[in-house]
Amino acid sequence: MKYGLVRGILGYSTTDEQEKIMMKLDVDETYYDPTPLGSKDKTLLYKKLCTMEKRDVLIVDKLERLVIDDISELIEIIDVINTKGLRFIAVKENIDTFNSWSRDCIEMIRILSNITKRLVKTKEEVGDVECDVRMSE
């Protein structure tokens, strides 16, 4: 089944636009997540992912509908999707987890996320000044 994720308060222009995109993509079911776009709560998203079956497709018009604060959260959600054998499509960013190019891009994002985490950890361990000097060399 193809599920379209529409996030936000129904009746506002943002949800109307999302609904139009989902209709064009011929989704089987539109999933409405009323969690406001500014909220960091992903409880309803994870509950929906748990109800989906292998080979189901989750479609969003933009990645921001997943309400991710940083790259590691995106990777975490993608990992859940992959573990369940689901397909994920973000229309605007042209991401499709069943596409080898998209999988490669996601892997690059994962690598960059790990590098960023290590740099932050190093900076915390050695102090701001020493780390700034080492990174500029």
Short mmCIF file of C-alpha atoms in Angstrom, two decimals:
data_model
loop_
_atom_site.label_atom_id
_atom_site.label_comp_id
_atom_site.label_asym_id
_atom_site.label_seq_id
_atom_site.Cartn_x
_atom_site.Cartn_y
_atom_site.Cartn_z
CA MET A 1 0.00 0.00 0.00
CA LYS A 2 1.06 3.56 -0.61
CA TYR A 3 0.61 5.88 2.37
CA GLY A 4 0.88 9.62 2.00
CA LEU A 5 1.95 11.49 5.12
CA VAL A 6 0.24 14.86 5.53
CA ARG A 7 1.45 16.79 8.53
CA GLY A 8 -0.07 19.86 10.11
CA ILE A 9 -3.48 21.26 10.95
CA LEU A 10 -6.17 20.23 8.46
CA GLY A 11 -7.70 22.99 6.39
CA TYR A 12 -4.59 25.16 6.26
CA SER A 13 -2.79 25.83 3.00
CA THR A 14 0.16 23.59 3.89
CA THR A 15 -2.05 20.52 4.32
CA ASP A 16 -4.11 21.40 1.23
CA GLU A 17 -0.94 21.44 -0.89
CA GLN A 18 0.24 18.17 0.60
CA GLU A 19 -3.13 16.56 -0.12
CA LYS A 20 -2.97 17.66 -3.77
CA ILE A 21 0.46 16.09 -4.16
CA MET A 22 -0.75 12.84 -2.58
CA MET A 23 -3.74 12.73 -4.94
CA LYS A 24 -1.41 13.18 -7.94
CA LEU A 25 0.74 10.31 -6.66
CA ASP A 26 -2.35 8.11 -6.34
CA VAL A 27 -1.72 7.06 -2.73
CA ASP A 28 -3.97 4.36 -1.33
CA GLU A 29 -4.38 6.07 2.02
CA THR A 30 -3.51 9.52 3.29
CA TYR A 31 -2.20 9.48 6.83
CA TYR A 32 -2.86 12.71 8.70
CA ASP A 33 -0.45 13.51 11.49
CA PRO A 34 -1.85 16.50 13.41
CA THR A 35 1.46 17.10 15.17
CA PRO A 36 2.34 20.74 14.40
CA LEU A 37 5.31 21.26 12.10
CA GLY A 38 7.30 22.97 14.87
CA SER A 39 6.86 20.05 17.28
CA LYS A 40 9.64 17.54 17.85
CA ASP A 41 7.20 14.76 18.79
CA LYS A 42 7.49 11.80 16.43
CA THR A 43 5.29 9.40 18.42
CA LEU A 44 2.52 9.26 15.81
CA LEU A 45 5.01 8.80 12.98
CA TYR A 46 6.63 5.81 14.70
CA LYS A 47 3.20 4.34 15.52
CA LYS A 48 2.27 4.56 11.83
CA LEU A 49 5.55 2.95 10.78
CA CYS A 50 4.80 0.06 13.18
CA THR A 51 1.45 -0.61 11.49
CA MET A 52 2.91 -0.67 7.98
CA GLU A 53 3.81 -3.97 6.34
CA LYS A 54 6.83 -5.00 4.31
CA ARG A 55 6.85 -3.38 0.84
CA ASP A 56 4.44 -0.61 1.91
CA VAL A 57 5.43 2.87 0.79
CA LEU A 58 5.54 6.05 2.90
CA ILE A 59 5.46 9.22 0.82
CA VAL A 60 6.07 12.79 1.97
CA ASP A 61 6.13 15.88 -0.20
CA LYS A 62 9.22 17.19 1.66
CA LEU A 63 11.66 15.72 4.16
CA GLU A 64 10.72 18.41 6.66
CA ARG A 65 7.38 16.61 7.15
CA LEU A 66 9.32 14.07 9.20
CA VAL A 67 10.22 16.91 11.61
CA ILE A 68 13.89 16.16 11.85
CA ASP A 69 16.21 18.39 13.86
CA ASP A 70 19.44 16.98 12.57
CA ILE A 71 20.86 14.45 10.19
CA SER A 72 21.09 11.71 12.81
CA GLU A 73 17.30 11.81 13.29
CA LEU A 74 16.79 11.37 9.55
CA ILE A 75 19.16 8.40 9.58
CA GLU A 76 17.30 6.91 12.55
CA ILE A 77 13.94 7.14 10.75
CA ILE A 78 15.41 5.75 7.51
CA ASP A 79 16.91 2.84 9.49
CA VAL A 80 13.48 2.01 10.96
CA ILE A 81 11.96 2.17 7.47
CA ASN A 82 14.69 -0.08 6.01
CA THR A 83 14.51 -2.56 8.89
CA LYS A 84 10.79 -3.03 8.29
CA GLY A 85 11.33 -3.45 4.55
CA LEU A 86 9.36 -0.32 3.72
CA ARG A 87 9.93 2.08 0.87
CA PHE A 88 10.28 5.80 1.57
CA ILE A 89 9.82 8.59 -0.96
CA ALA A 90 10.44 12.31 -0.40
CA VAL A 91 9.11 14.02 -3.52
CA LYS A 92 10.87 17.41 -3.36
CA GLU A 93 14.28 15.96 -2.54
CA ASN A 94 13.87 13.14 -5.09
CA ILE A 95 14.64 10.46 -2.50
CA ASP A 96 13.40 6.91 -3.00
CA THR A 97 14.91 4.21 -0.78
CA PHE A 98 14.36 1.59 -3.50
CA ASN A 99 16.61 3.58 -5.83
CA SER A 100 20.36 2.84 -5.67
CA TRP A 101 21.27 6.52 -6.14
CA SER A 102 19.11 7.50 -3.16
CA ARG A 103 20.55 4.70 -1.03
CA ASP A 104 24.06 5.92 -1.87
CA CYS A 105 23.10 9.49 -0.94
CA ILE A 106 21.62 8.31 2.35
CA GLU A 107 24.83 6.38 3.07
CA MET A 108 26.85 9.56 2.40
CA ILE A 109 24.56 11.45 4.79
CA ARG A 110 25.19 8.71 7.38
CA ILE A 111 28.97 9.09 6.93
CA LEU A 112 28.78 12.89 7.25
CA SER A 113 26.63 12.51 10.35
CA ASN A 114 29.23 10.22 11.95
CA ILE A 115 32.05 12.62 11.06
CA THR A 116 30.11 15.51 12.60
CA LYS A 117 29.48 13.52 15.79
CA ARG A 118 33.19 12.69 16.07
CA LEU A 119 34.21 16.32 15.53
CA VAL A 120 31.80 17.49 18.22
CA LYS A 121 33.05 14.79 20.60
CA THR A 122 36.68 15.73 19.88
CA LYS A 123 35.94 19.39 20.39
CA GLU A 124 34.32 18.62 23.76
CA GLU A 125 37.25 16.42 24.82
CA VAL A 126 40.18 18.66 23.87
CA GLY A 127 38.55 22.04 24.23
CA ASP A 128 37.46 24.60 21.68
CA VAL A 129 40.82 26.29 21.09
CA GLU A 130 42.89 23.14 20.52
CA CYS A 131 40.27 21.63 18.23
CA ASP A 132 39.99 24.84 16.18
CA VAL A 133 43.76 24.81 15.67
CA ARG A 134 43.84 21.14 14.65
CA MET A 135 40.97 21.51 12.19
CA SER A 136 42.56 24.51 10.48
CA GLU A 137 45.84 22.69 9.77
#
